[in-house]
mmCIF file of C-alpha atoms and ligand atoms in Angstrom:
data_model
loop_
_atom_site.group_PDB
_atom_site.id
_atom_site.type_symbol
_atom_site.label_atom_id
_atom_site.label_comp_id
_atom_site.label_asym_id
_atom_site.label_seq_id
_atom_site.Cartn_x
_atom_site.Cartn_y
_atom_site.Cartn_z
ATOM 1 C CA SER Z 9 17.348 -20.984 -4.097
ATOM 2 C CA THR Z 10 16.122 -17.841 -2.345
ATOM 3 C CA LEU Z 11 12.523 -16.770 -1.877
ATOM 4 C CA ASP Z 12 13.381 -13.387 -0.439
ATOM 5 C CA LEU Z 13 12.514 -10.984 -3.266
ATOM 6 C CA SER Z 14 15.051 -8.243 -2.487
ATOM 7 C CA VAL Z 15 17.964 -10.706 -2.013
ATOM 8 C CA LEU Z 16 16.960 -12.434 -5.235
ATOM 9 C CA LEU Z 17 16.887 -9.163 -7.243
ATOM 10 C CA ARG Z 18 20.381 -8.251 -5.944
ATOM 11 C CA GLN Z 19 21.730 -11.609 -7.051
ATOM 12 C CA VAL Z 20 20.226 -11.314 -10.505
ATOM 13 C CA ILE Z 21 21.674 -7.835 -11.163
ATOM 14 C CA GLY Z 22 25.058 -8.966 -9.820
ATOM 15 C CA ALA Z 23 25.043 -11.909 -12.262
ATOM 16 C CA ALA Z 24 23.855 -9.665 -15.108
ATOM 17 C CA MET Z 25 26.802 -7.327 -14.621
ATOM 18 C CA GLU Z 26 29.306 -10.177 -14.515
ATOM 19 C CA LEU Z 27 27.844 -11.997 -17.550
ATOM 20 C CA THR Z 28 27.825 -8.946 -19.788
ATOM 21 C CA GLU Z 29 30.948 -7.257 -18.371
ATOM 22 C CA THR Z 30 29.185 -3.964 -17.625
ATOM 23 C CA GLU Z 31 29.520 -1.250 -15.000
ATOM 24 C CA ALA Z 32 26.013 -1.553 -13.688
ATOM 25 C CA ALA Z 33 22.717 -3.458 -13.975
ATOM 26 C CA SER Z 34 19.165 -2.838 -12.930
ATOM 27 C CA ILE Z 35 15.782 -4.438 -12.677
ATOM 28 C CA LEU Z 36 12.525 -2.643 -13.358
ATOM 29 C CA LEU Z 37 9.342 -4.418 -12.415
ATOM 30 C CA ILE Z 38 5.771 -3.621 -13.427
ATOM 31 C CA ASP Z 39 3.788 -2.743 -10.283
ATOM 32 C CA PRO Z 40 0.893 -5.152 -10.167
ATOM 33 C CA HIS Z 41 -1.235 -2.409 -8.477
ATOM 34 C CA SER Z 42 -0.749 0.501 -10.830
ATOM 35 C CA GLY Z 43 0.822 -1.061 -14.005
ATOM 36 C CA GLU Z 44 3.726 1.403 -13.521
ATOM 37 C CA LEU Z 45 7.272 0.433 -14.356
ATOM 38 C CA ARG Z 46 9.565 0.975 -11.380
ATOM 39 C CA PHE Z 47 13.231 0.531 -10.547
ATOM 40 C CA GLU Z 48 13.346 -2.267 -7.971
ATOM 41 C CA ALA Z 49 17.086 -2.971 -7.878
ATOM 42 C CA ILE Z 50 20.232 -1.283 -9.114
ATOM 43 C CA THR Z 51 23.924 -1.986 -8.679
ATOM 44 C CA SER Z 52 25.177 1.587 -8.515
ATOM 45 C CA ALA Z 53 26.202 3.500 -5.494
ATOM 46 C CA GLU Z 54 23.172 5.749 -5.658
ATOM 47 C CA ARG Z 55 20.709 2.968 -5.531
ATOM 48 C CA SER Z 56 18.720 4.291 -2.599
ATOM 49 C CA GLU Z 57 17.862 7.341 -4.741
ATOM 50 C CA MET Z 58 16.959 5.295 -7.752
ATOM 51 C CA GLU Z 59 15.030 2.419 -6.369
ATOM 52 C CA GLY Z 60 11.320 3.248 -6.528
ATOM 53 C CA ILE Z 61 11.667 5.740 -9.404
ATOM 54 C CA VAL Z 62 8.744 5.328 -11.761
ATOM 55 C CA VAL Z 63 9.658 5.160 -15.430
ATOM 56 C CA PRO Z 64 7.005 6.076 -18.047
ATOM 57 C CA VAL Z 65 5.991 3.034 -20.147
ATOM 58 C CA GLU Z 66 5.715 5.301 -23.121
ATOM 59 C CA GLY Z 67 8.829 7.377 -23.521
ATOM 60 C CA SER Z 68 11.518 5.123 -22.073
ATOM 61 C CA ILE Z 69 13.735 2.322 -23.268
ATOM 62 C CA ALA Z 70 12.455 -0.032 -20.605
ATOM 63 C CA GLY Z 71 8.916 0.809 -21.584
ATOM 64 C CA TRP Z 72 9.734 -0.045 -25.188
ATOM 65 C CA ILE Z 73 11.184 -3.422 -24.127
ATOM 66 C CA VAL Z 74 8.064 -4.221 -22.100
ATOM 67 C CA THR Z 75 5.640 -3.196 -24.839
ATOM 68 C CA HIS Z 76 7.514 -5.055 -27.604
ATOM 69 C CA ALA Z 77 8.570 -7.979 -25.368
ATOM 70 C CA ALA Z 78 11.906 -7.963 -27.182
ATOM 71 C CA PRO Z 79 15.568 -7.311 -26.290
ATOM 72 C CA LEU Z 80 17.168 -4.018 -27.261
ATOM 73 C CA ILE Z 81 20.703 -2.772 -27.601
ATOM 74 C CA VAL Z 82 21.250 0.957 -27.380
ATOM 75 C CA PRO Z 83 24.910 1.702 -28.179
ATOM 76 C CA ASP Z 84 24.641 5.423 -27.259
ATOM 77 C CA VAL Z 85 21.733 6.516 -25.110
ATOM 78 C CA THR Z 86 22.354 10.185 -25.776
ATOM 79 C CA ARG Z 87 21.253 9.576 -29.351
ATOM 80 C CA ASP Z 88 18.070 7.688 -28.383
ATOM 81 C CA THR Z 89 14.980 9.781 -27.921
ATOM 82 C CA ARG Z 90 13.412 6.993 -25.889
ATOM 83 C CA PHE Z 91 16.007 7.369 -23.084
ATOM 84 C CA PHE Z 92 14.437 8.474 -19.853
ATOM 85 C CA ARG Z 93 16.830 11.156 -18.586
ATOM 86 C CA ALA Z 94 15.255 11.701 -15.122
ATOM 87 C CA VAL Z 95 17.385 8.914 -13.630
ATOM 88 C CA ASP Z 96 20.756 10.327 -14.691
ATOM 89 C CA GLN Z 97 19.593 13.866 -13.777
ATOM 90 C CA ARG Z 98 18.726 12.737 -10.258
ATOM 91 C CA THR Z 99 22.021 11.002 -9.655
ATOM 92 C CA THR Z 100 25.631 11.441 -10.711
ATOM 93 C CA PHE Z 101 25.458 8.186 -12.638
ATOM 94 C CA VAL Z 102 26.028 8.524 -16.415
ATOM 95 C CA THR Z 103 24.456 5.966 -18.665
ATOM 96 C CA ARG Z 104 26.242 5.534 -21.994
ATOM 97 C CA SER Z 105 25.250 2.225 -23.532
ATOM 98 C CA LEU Z 106 22.548 -0.187 -22.542
ATOM 99 C CA LEU Z 107 21.310 -3.685 -23.212
ATOM 100 C CA GLY Z 108 17.784 -4.519 -21.950
ATOM 101 C CA VAL Z 109 15.802 -7.766 -22.109
ATOM 102 C CA PRO Z 110 12.217 -8.415 -20.982
ATOM 103 C CA LEU Z 111 11.590 -10.468 -17.856
ATOM 104 C CA ARG Z 112 8.945 -12.903 -19.057
ATOM 105 C CA THR Z 113 7.018 -15.651 -17.334
ATOM 106 C CA ARG Z 114 4.886 -18.074 -19.266
ATOM 107 C CA GLU Z 115 1.861 -15.764 -19.037
ATOM 108 C CA LYS Z 116 3.221 -12.249 -19.198
ATOM 109 C CA THR Z 117 6.085 -9.749 -19.166
ATOM 110 C CA ILE Z 118 6.764 -8.686 -15.559
ATOM 111 C CA GLY Z 119 9.585 -6.236 -16.036
ATOM 112 C CA VAL Z 120 12.974 -5.548 -17.629
ATOM 113 C CA LEU Z 121 16.575 -6.516 -16.866
ATOM 114 C CA GLU Z 122 19.136 -4.017 -17.995
ATOM 115 C CA ALA Z 123 22.923 -4.126 -18.284
ATOM 116 C CA ILE Z 124 24.463 -0.688 -18.400
ATOM 117 C CA ASN Z 125 27.794 0.643 -19.870
ATOM 118 C CA LYS Z 126 29.718 -2.162 -21.552
ATOM 119 C CA ARG Z 127 33.273 -1.987 -20.132
ATOM 120 C CA HIS Z 128 35.108 -2.774 -23.388
ATOM 121 C CA GLY Z 129 33.762 -2.357 -26.885
ATOM 122 C CA SER Z 130 30.108 -2.605 -27.612
ATOM 123 C CA PHE Z 131 27.288 -5.139 -26.768
ATOM 124 C CA ARG Z 132 27.409 -8.320 -28.881
ATOM 125 C CA ASP Z 133 24.928 -11.017 -29.708
ATOM 126 C CA GLU Z 134 26.451 -13.266 -27.017
ATOM 127 C CA ASP Z 135 25.586 -10.594 -24.363
ATOM 128 C CA VAL Z 136 21.994 -10.633 -25.562
ATOM 129 C CA LEU Z 137 21.805 -14.391 -25.372
ATOM 130 C CA ALA Z 138 23.469 -14.544 -21.930
ATOM 131 C CA LEU Z 139 21.181 -11.809 -20.509
ATOM 132 C CA GLU Z 140 18.090 -13.491 -22.020
ATOM 133 C CA ALA Z 141 19.048 -16.834 -20.459
ATOM 134 C CA LEU Z 142 19.489 -15.156 -17.034
ATOM 135 C CA ALA Z 143 16.204 -13.158 -17.482
ATOM 136 C CA ALA Z 144 14.265 -16.382 -18.176
ATOM 137 C CA GLN Z 145 15.396 -17.971 -14.885
ATOM 138 C CA ALA Z 146 15.127 -14.680 -12.994
ATOM 139 C CA ALA Z 147 11.492 -14.131 -14.058
ATOM 140 C CA VAL Z 148 10.457 -17.557 -12.763
ATOM 141 C CA ALA Z 149 12.342 -16.987 -9.503
ATOM 142 C CA ILE Z 150 10.729 -13.566 -9.041
ATOM 143 C CA GLN Z 151 7.292 -15.036 -9.560
ATOM 144 C CA ASN Z 152 8.042 -17.821 -7.052
ATOM 145 C CA ALA Z 153 9.236 -15.250 -4.426
ATOM 146 C CA ARG Z 154 6.032 -13.267 -4.956
ATOM 147 C CA LEU Z 155 3.928 -16.421 -4.521
ATOM 148 C CA PHE Z 156 5.866 -17.360 -1.417
ATOM 149 C CA GLN Z 157 5.091 -13.955 0.109
ATOM 150 C CA GLN Z 158 1.420 -14.935 -0.418
ATOM 151 C CA SER Z 159 1.786 -18.306 1.198
ATOM 152 C CA ASP Z 160 3.550 -16.606 4.134
ATOM 153 C CA LEU Z 161 0.370 -14.621 4.582
ATOM 154 C CA ILE Z 162 -1.690 -17.814 4.471
ATOM 155 C CA ALA Z 163 0.466 -19.438 7.158
ATOM 156 C CA GLU Z 164 -0.027 -16.395 9.363
ATOM 157 C CA MET Z 165 -3.729 -16.441 8.849
ATOM 158 C CA VAL Z 166 -4.031 -20.137 9.756
ATOM 159 C CA HIS Z 167 -2.092 -19.437 12.858
ATOM 160 C CA GLU Z 168 -4.416 -16.591 13.825
ATOM 161 C CA LEU Z 169 -7.499 -18.697 13.128
ATOM 162 C CA ARG Z 170 -6.393 -21.223 15.778
ATOM 163 C CA THR Z 171 -7.236 -19.066 18.775
ATOM 164 C CA PRO Z 172 -10.872 -18.287 18.023
ATOM 165 C CA LEU Z 173 -11.396 -21.907 16.790
ATOM 166 C CA ALA Z 174 -9.940 -23.299 20.063
ATOM 167 C CA SER Z 175 -12.230 -21.007 22.015
ATOM 168 C CA LEU Z 176 -15.269 -22.185 20.016
ATOM 169 C CA THR Z 177 -14.359 -25.866 20.556
ATOM 170 C CA ALA Z 178 -13.962 -25.320 24.296
ATOM 171 C CA SER Z 179 -17.226 -23.427 24.533
ATOM 172 C CA CYS Z 180 -19.163 -26.159 22.753
ATOM 173 C CA HIS Z 181 -17.719 -28.754 25.109
ATOM 174 C CA LEU Z 182 -18.719 -26.680 28.162
ATOM 175 C CA LEU Z 183 -22.246 -26.223 26.826
ATOM 176 C CA GLN Z 184 -22.773 -29.971 26.818
ATOM 177 C CA ARG Z 185 -22.429 -30.162 30.627
ATOM 178 C CA PRO Z 186 -25.883 -30.851 32.008
ATOM 179 C CA GLU Z 187 -25.254 -29.242 35.386
ATOM 180 C CA LEU Z 188 -24.204 -25.821 33.844
ATOM 181 C CA PRO Z 189 -25.953 -22.864 35.599
ATOM 182 C CA GLU Z 190 -28.042 -20.632 33.358
ATOM 183 C CA ASP Z 191 -25.873 -17.490 33.747
ATOM 184 C CA ARG Z 192 -22.752 -19.419 32.852
ATOM 185 C CA ARG Z 193 -24.538 -20.889 29.794
ATOM 186 C CA LEU Z 194 -25.507 -17.423 28.565
ATOM 187 C CA GLU Z 195 -21.918 -16.232 29.056
ATOM 188 C CA ILE Z 196 -20.606 -19.081 26.894
ATOM 189 C CA VAL Z 197 -23.232 -18.388 24.183
ATOM 190 C CA HIS Z 198 -22.015 -14.775 24.272
ATOM 191 C CA THR Z 199 -18.427 -15.955 23.760
ATOM 192 C CA ILE Z 200 -19.420 -18.102 20.817
ATOM 193 C CA GLN Z 201 -21.215 -15.236 19.212
ATOM 194 C CA ALA Z 202 -18.237 -12.925 19.675
ATOM 195 C CA GLU Z 203 -15.754 -15.441 18.395
ATOM 196 C CA THR Z 204 -17.833 -16.236 15.296
ATOM 197 C CA ALA Z 205 -18.162 -12.531 14.596
ATOM 198 C CA ARG Z 206 -14.354 -12.206 14.890
ATOM 199 C CA LEU Z 207 -13.836 -15.156 12.531
ATOM 200 C CA THR Z 208 -16.201 -13.583 10.001
ATOM 201 C CA GLN Z 209 -14.402 -10.231 10.183
ATOM 202 C CA MET Z 210 -11.003 -11.955 10.001
ATOM 203 C CA THR Z 211 -11.875 -13.831 6.835
ATOM 204 C CA SER Z 212 -13.187 -10.770 5.020
ATOM 205 C CA ASP Z 213 -10.222 -8.612 6.234
ATOM 206 C CA PHE Z 214 -7.882 -11.342 5.248
ATOM 207 C CA LEU Z 215 -9.296 -11.467 1.740
ATOM 208 C CA ASP Z 216 -9.004 -7.678 1.466
ATOM 209 C CA LEU Z 217 -5.398 -7.752 2.509
ATOM 210 C CA ALA Z 218 -4.502 -10.691 0.244
ATOM 211 C CA ARG Z 219 -6.011 -8.793 -2.713
ATOM 212 C CA LEU Z 220 -4.158 -5.587 -1.798
ATOM 213 C CA GLU Z 221 -0.853 -7.384 -1.320
ATOM 214 C CA SER Z 222 -1.059 -9.363 -4.562
ATOM 215 C CA GLY Z 223 -2.165 -6.371 -6.625
ATOM 216 C CA ARG Z 224 -5.495 -7.941 -7.484
ATOM 217 C CA ALA Z 225 -7.506 -5.173 -5.748
ATOM 218 C CA ARG Z 226 -9.052 -2.878 -8.305
ATOM 219 C CA PHE Z 227 -9.100 0.841 -7.456
ATOM 220 C CA ARG Z 228 -11.510 3.269 -9.025
ATOM 221 C CA ARG Z 229 -10.292 6.759 -9.910
ATOM 222 C CA GLU Z 230 -12.998 9.279 -9.503
ATOM 223 C CA LEU Z 231 -13.299 12.698 -8.032
ATOM 224 C CA PHE Z 232 -15.350 12.542 -4.814
ATOM 225 C CA ASN Z 233 -16.654 14.857 -2.140
ATOM 226 C CA LEU Z 234 -14.490 14.372 0.984
ATOM 227 C CA PRO Z 235 -16.659 16.350 3.467
ATOM 228 C CA GLU Z 236 -19.713 14.341 2.503
ATOM 229 C CA LEU Z 237 -17.812 11.093 2.911
ATOM 230 C CA ILE Z 238 -16.531 12.143 6.355
ATOM 231 C CA MET Z 239 -20.022 13.050 7.547
ATOM 232 C CA GLU Z 240 -21.375 9.743 6.239
ATOM 233 C CA CYS Z 241 -18.694 7.770 8.187
ATOM 234 C CA VAL Z 242 -19.212 9.822 11.339
ATOM 235 C CA GLY Z 243 -22.953 9.031 11.058
ATOM 236 C CA ILE Z 244 -22.198 5.295 10.774
ATOM 237 C CA VAL Z 245 -20.065 5.132 13.986
ATOM 238 C CA GLN Z 246 -22.274 7.618 15.919
ATOM 239 C CA PRO Z 247 -24.477 4.903 17.535
ATOM 240 C CA GLN Z 248 -21.296 3.079 18.795
ATOM 241 C CA ALA Z 249 -19.864 6.350 20.076
ATOM 242 C CA GLY Z 250 -23.195 7.157 21.752
ATOM 243 C CA GLU Z 251 -23.096 3.882 23.726
ATOM 244 C CA ARG Z 252 -19.821 5.030 25.309
ATOM 245 C CA ASP Z 253 -20.957 8.658 25.686
ATOM 246 C CA LEU Z 254 -18.224 9.921 23.356
ATOM 247 C CA THR Z 255 -18.467 13.344 21.840
ATOM 248 C CA MET Z 256 -17.685 13.513 18.101
ATOM 249 C CA ARG Z 257 -16.628 16.733 16.412
ATOM 250 C CA VAL Z 258 -15.712 17.453 12.839
ATOM 251 C CA GLU Z 259 -13.586 20.398 11.669
ATOM 252 C CA LEU Z 260 -13.376 20.860 7.925
ATOM 253 C CA ALA Z 261 -11.448 23.640 6.180
ATOM 254 C CA ASP Z 262 -13.564 25.686 3.785
ATOM 255 C CA ASP Z 263 -13.620 24.776 0.126
ATOM 256 C CA LEU Z 264 -11.869 21.420 0.386
ATOM 257 C CA PRO Z 265 -10.999 20.326 -3.126
ATOM 258 C CA ARG Z 266 -12.154 16.949 -4.373
ATOM 259 C CA PRO Z 267 -9.552 14.234 -4.187
ATOM 260 C CA GLU Z 268 -9.299 11.632 -6.888
ATOM 261 C CA GLY Z 269 -9.472 8.017 -5.842
ATOM 262 C CA ASP Z 270 -11.658 5.178 -4.763
ATOM 263 C CA ARG Z 271 -14.408 6.561 -2.544
ATOM 264 C CA GLY Z 272 -15.405 3.143 -1.252
ATOM 265 C CA LYS Z 273 -11.883 2.269 -0.221
ATOM 266 C CA ILE Z 274 -11.224 5.652 1.464
ATOM 267 C CA LYS Z 275 -14.497 5.079 3.350
ATOM 268 C CA GLN Z 276 -13.060 1.754 4.562
ATOM 269 C CA VAL Z 277 -9.957 3.660 5.843
ATOM 270 C CA LEU Z 278 -12.054 6.343 7.610
ATOM 271 C CA LEU Z 279 -14.413 3.709 9.147
ATOM 272 C CA ASN Z 280 -11.479 1.735 10.448
ATOM 273 C CA LEU Z 281 -9.819 4.777 12.053
ATOM 274 C CA LEU Z 282 -13.144 5.951 13.536
ATOM 275 C CA THR Z 283 -14.089 2.516 14.874
ATOM 276 C CA ASN Z 284 -10.659 2.254 16.500
ATOM 277 C CA ALA Z 285 -11.079 5.765 17.961
ATOM 278 C CA VAL Z 286 -14.303 4.490 19.521
ATOM 279 C CA LYS Z 287 -13.013 1.103 20.646
ATOM 280 C CA TYR Z 288 -9.786 2.388 22.221
ATOM 281 C CA ASN Z 289 -11.318 5.475 23.798
ATOM 282 C CA CYS Z 290 -12.440 5.944 27.392
ATOM 283 C CA ASP Z 291 -16.053 6.510 28.311
ATOM 284 C CA PHE Z 292 -17.049 10.217 28.025
ATOM 285 C CA GLY Z 293 -14.026 10.837 25.773
ATOM 286 C CA HIS Z 294 -13.945 12.730 22.526
ATOM 287 C CA ILE Z 295 -13.181 12.148 18.910
ATOM 288 C CA LEU Z 296 -12.134 14.876 16.534
ATOM 289 C CA VAL Z 297 -12.025 14.537 12.691
ATOM 290 C CA ARG Z 298 -10.175 17.217 10.855
ATOM 291 C CA ALA Z 299 -9.492 17.855 7.190
ATOM 292 C CA ARG Z 300 -7.367 20.552 5.527
ATOM 293 C CA VAL Z 301 -5.189 21.188 2.512
ATOM 294 C CA GLN Z 302 -1.506 21.569 2.859
ATOM 295 C CA GLU Z 303 1.309 21.286 0.304
ATOM 296 C CA GLN Z 304 -0.812 20.014 -2.564
ATOM 297 C CA ALA Z 305 -2.356 17.243 -0.472
ATOM 298 C CA LEU Z 306 -5.458 16.718 1.676
ATOM 299 C CA HIS Z 307 -4.647 15.971 5.325
ATOM 300 C CA VAL Z 308 -7.232 13.986 7.246
ATOM 301 C CA GLU Z 309 -6.838 13.341 11.004
ATOM 302 C CA VAL Z 310 -8.775 11.264 13.446
ATOM 303 C CA GLU Z 311 -7.948 12.197 17.057
ATOM 304 C CA ASP Z 312 -9.147 10.404 20.146
ATOM 305 C CA SER Z 313 -8.790 10.882 23.868
ATOM 306 C CA GLY Z 314 -8.233 7.189 24.581
ATOM 307 C CA ARG Z 315 -5.620 5.318 26.495
ATOM 308 C CA GLY Z 316 -2.969 5.868 23.748
ATOM 309 C CA ILE Z 317 -0.288 3.536 22.471
ATOM 310 C CA ALA Z 318 2.989 2.900 24.250
ATOM 311 C CA PRO Z 319 6.164 4.020 22.327
ATOM 312 C CA ASP Z 320 7.256 0.378 22.126
ATOM 313 C CA ASP Z 321 4.085 -0.656 20.409
ATOM 314 C CA LEU Z 322 3.664 2.374 18.173
ATOM 315 C CA PRO Z 323 6.013 1.244 15.302
ATOM 316 C CA HIS Z 324 4.233 -2.101 15.151
ATOM 317 C CA VAL Z 325 0.548 -1.132 14.876
ATOM 318 C CA PHE Z 326 0.676 -1.302 11.078
ATOM 319 C CA GLU Z 327 1.941 -4.894 11.100
ATOM 320 C CA LYS Z 328 -0.400 -7.677 10.188
ATOM 321 C CA PHE Z 329 -2.223 -9.197 13.171
ATOM 322 C CA TYR Z 330 -0.458 -6.905 15.688
ATOM 323 C CA ARG Z 331 -2.668 -6.080 18.629
ATOM 324 C CA VAL Z 332 -1.520 -4.295 21.754
ATOM 325 C CA THR Z 333 -1.977 -6.455 24.730
ATOM 326 C CA ASP Z 334 -5.304 -5.534 26.137
ATOM 327 C CA ALA Z 335 -5.325 -5.087 29.931
ATOM 328 C CA GLU Z 336 -9.091 -4.881 30.158
ATOM 329 C CA GLY Z 337 -9.483 -7.747 27.689
ATOM 330 C CA TRP Z 338 -12.689 -6.544 26.035
ATOM 331 C CA THR Z 339 -11.804 -4.951 22.725
ATOM 332 C CA GLN Z 340 -12.603 -7.096 19.690
ATOM 333 C CA GLY Z 341 -10.366 -6.967 16.678
ATOM 334 C CA THR Z 342 -8.321 -8.790 14.094
ATOM 335 C CA GLY Z 343 -5.175 -6.642 13.932
ATOM 336 C CA LEU Z 344 -5.721 -6.354 10.141
ATOM 337 C CA GLY Z 345 -7.609 -3.031 9.978
ATOM 338 C CA LEU Z 346 -4.519 -0.721 10.064
ATOM 339 C CA PRO Z 347 -2.414 -2.681 7.581
ATOM 340 C CA ILE Z 348 -5.329 -2.657 5.216
ATOM 341 C CA ALA Z 349 -5.873 1.059 5.716
ATOM 342 C CA GLN Z 350 -2.181 1.734 5.154
ATOM 343 C CA LYS Z 351 -2.144 -0.255 1.838
ATOM 344 C CA ILE Z 352 -5.237 1.660 0.608
ATOM 345 C CA VAL Z 353 -3.790 5.076 1.433
ATOM 346 C CA GLU Z 354 -0.415 4.154 -0.101
ATOM 347 C CA ASN Z 355 -2.152 2.935 -3.231
ATOM 348 C CA HIS Z 356 -3.541 6.508 -3.537
ATOM 349 C CA GLY Z 357 -0.055 7.885 -3.284
ATOM 350 C CA GLY Z 358 -0.572 9.077 0.318
ATOM 351 C CA GLN Z 359 0.721 8.121 3.713
ATOM 352 C CA LEU Z 360 -0.908 6.891 6.899
ATOM 353 C CA THR Z 361 0.868 7.927 10.152
ATOM 354 C CA VAL Z 362 0.177 7.827 13.860
ATOM 355 C CA ARG Z 363 1.205 9.789 16.927
ATOM 356 C CA SER Z 364 0.178 9.042 20.421
ATOM 357 C CA THR Z 365 0.658 10.009 24.017
ATOM 358 C CA PRO Z 366 -0.133 7.175 26.468
ATOM 359 C CA GLY Z 367 -2.932 8.244 28.787
ATOM 360 C CA GLU Z 368 -3.919 11.193 26.591
ATOM 361 C CA GLY Z 369 -4.862 9.908 23.217
ATOM 362 C CA THR Z 370 -3.959 8.976 19.703
ATOM 363 C CA THR Z 371 -4.093 10.673 16.331
ATOM 364 C CA PHE Z 372 -4.047 8.809 12.987
ATOM 365 C CA ALA Z 373 -3.448 11.009 10.003
ATOM 366 C CA PHE Z 374 -3.485 10.317 6.329
ATOM 367 C CA THR Z 375 -2.758 12.344 3.201
ATOM 368 C CA LEU Z 376 -4.247 12.144 -0.270
ATOM 369 C CA PRO Z 377 -2.221 13.920 -2.930
ATOM 370 C CA LEU Z 378 -4.228 16.346 -5.052
ATOM 371 C CA PRO Z 379 -3.956 16.474 -8.790
ATOM 372 C CA ALA Z 380 -1.733 19.387 -9.953
ATOM 373 C CA PRO Z 381 -3.893 22.381 -10.717
ATOM 374 C CA ALA Z 382 -4.537 22.794 -14.420
ATOM 375 C CA ALA Z 383 -3.122 26.007 -15.818
ATOM 376 C CA ALA Z 384 -5.844 28.664 -16.245
ATOM 377 C CA PRO Z 385 -6.653 29.225 -19.890
ATOM 378 C CA ILE Z 386 -5.160 32.471 -21.160
ATOM 379 C CA ILE Z 387 -7.546 34.550 -23.204
ATOM 380 C CA THR Z 388 -5.930 37.390 -25.119
ATOM 381 C CA ARG Z 389 -7.857 40.262 -26.529
ATOM 382 C CA GLN Z 390 -6.901 42.735 -29.177
ATOM 383 C CA PRO Z 391 -7.746 46.367 -28.385
ATOM 384 C CA GLY Z 392 -11.365 46.968 -29.292
ATOM 385 C CA GLN Z 393 -12.104 43.241 -29.758
ATOM 386 C CA ARG Z 394 -14.847 41.729 -27.746
ATOM 387 C CA LEU Z 395 -14.477 38.489 -25.887
ATOM 388 C CA PRO Z 396 -16.723 35.800 -27.377
ATOM 389 C CA ARG Z 397 -19.849 35.195 -25.360
ATOM 390 C CA ARG Z 398 -20.363 31.715 -23.910
HETATM 391 P P1 ADP P 411 -7.834 -4.204 15.533
HETATM 392 O O1 ADP P 411 -8.429 -2.936 16.006
HETATM 393 O O2 ADP P 411 -8.787 -5.007 14.750
HETATM 394 O O3 ADP P 411 -7.130 -4.945 16.585
HETATM 395 P P2 ADP P 411 -6.103 -2.608 13.881
HETATM 396 O O4 ADP P 411 -5.128 -3.063 12.869
HETATM 397 O O5 ADP P 411 -7.116 -1.704 13.467
HETATM 398 O O6 ADP P 411 -6.682 -3.910 14.416
HETATM 399 O O7 ADP P 411 -5.281 -2.023 15.074
HETATM 400 C C1 ADP P 411 -4.121 -2.698 15.594
HETATM 401 C C2 ADP P 411 -3.919 -2.386 17.032
HETATM 402 O O8 ADP P 411 -3.490 -1.006 17.174
HETATM 403 C C3 ADP P 411 -5.091 -2.483 17.899
HETATM 404 O O9 ADP P 411 -5.265 -3.780 18.373
HETATM 405 C C4 ADP P 411 -4.809 -1.483 19.078
HETATM 406 O O10 ADP P 411 -4.024 -2.199 20.012
HETATM 407 C C5 ADP P 411 -3.958 -0.454 18.400
HETATM 408 N N1 ADP P 411 -4.814 0.761 18.052
HETATM 409 C C6 ADP P 411 -5.375 1.032 16.861
HETATM 410 N N2 ADP P 411 -6.024 2.211 16.935
HETATM 411 C C7 ADP P 411 -5.879 2.691 18.197
HETATM 412 C C8 ADP P 411 -6.327 3.886 18.888
HETATM 413 N N3 ADP P 411 -7.098 4.830 18.278
HETATM 414 N N4 ADP P 411 -5.962 4.005 20.180
HETATM 415 C C9 ADP P 411 -5.191 3.070 20.787
HETATM 416 N N5 ADP P 411 -4.744 1.944 20.237
HETATM 417 C C10 ADP P 411 -5.095 1.778 18.934
#
């Protein structure tokens, strides 16, 4: 009866615990983006620490259940080599026994439902049957809740389409007036062009966001040259910046390592931040792009000297369709660029943040984690022995 995913998951684990008379229960779901298996809900006190923990598909009991699409009773986890110890190590919770069943929809396995620590005795066949019956209903309900999240997005989109469509309808009516002066006619044609451009941008942004939210977006993983990409993006927005007499500067740390990810999608993030830095800047302002390495991650910043964002608006700029009320009324946009950029960065394991001082400017910053450095090969040499030539 509920379509709110987190509420639903809590109800399912509560029911799982009751049905099997156990101390705790948890749900792990396969992340549609990355294919990773992740704790999504857990009934123990330390749930905030555990939710979000990624469990390896190979080398865990939950992973075994997903791969084999079959239930599994583990009477004593300490004797099972598949048991993924990281969870117990991170918390004070001690797992003793476990019963796990796959969460299956008609098409695929979407995760695992686990009941942990049988209160009296050991798990029996009835427990397996009861948990499987619950899992069958839970899997359908989880799919429905996910689909509902999608339809929510569609409802929002339809709502947003109304404004430009109303403006187009009104403009067309006005154009039909025979007595319309020429300058007014040109103004209306200009509005039509702008609104159609906005609709086009909205539909493509919307598709991007829907793909990202549903996990259908495919991400490449390749090493790419970040300085080259930054220069390419700066080159693309340079003409727009020139029109407003903005100065653009780039400061790159020496020897920036290559991040691994989807170059095309990171380009989309950079272009969005740079276009915003142009759009929301003041004439004769500046834009500064910086990149450096800190704590095993690349940090990229786009700073502008624009009008800034008020503290009340700041927490909302990553929300879908959120646009700060525009006093001058001239900036075009869909309010989807930042949520898209945020999803892309998060998909790379990074974070997109913003800081701003009204009247002075805004800085958007994102991180891209770097792969851990490979250990240098150790070459040992006996006294008198020559190292082989390459
Ligand atoms: P859009 O620019 O299409 O409206 P975004 O999602 O990219 O959508 O941005 C959302 C809102 O955040 C913008 O409408 C604007 O109000 C605010 N914003 C984004 N970037 C900046 C910036 N550099 N300076 C000031 N405000 C900004």
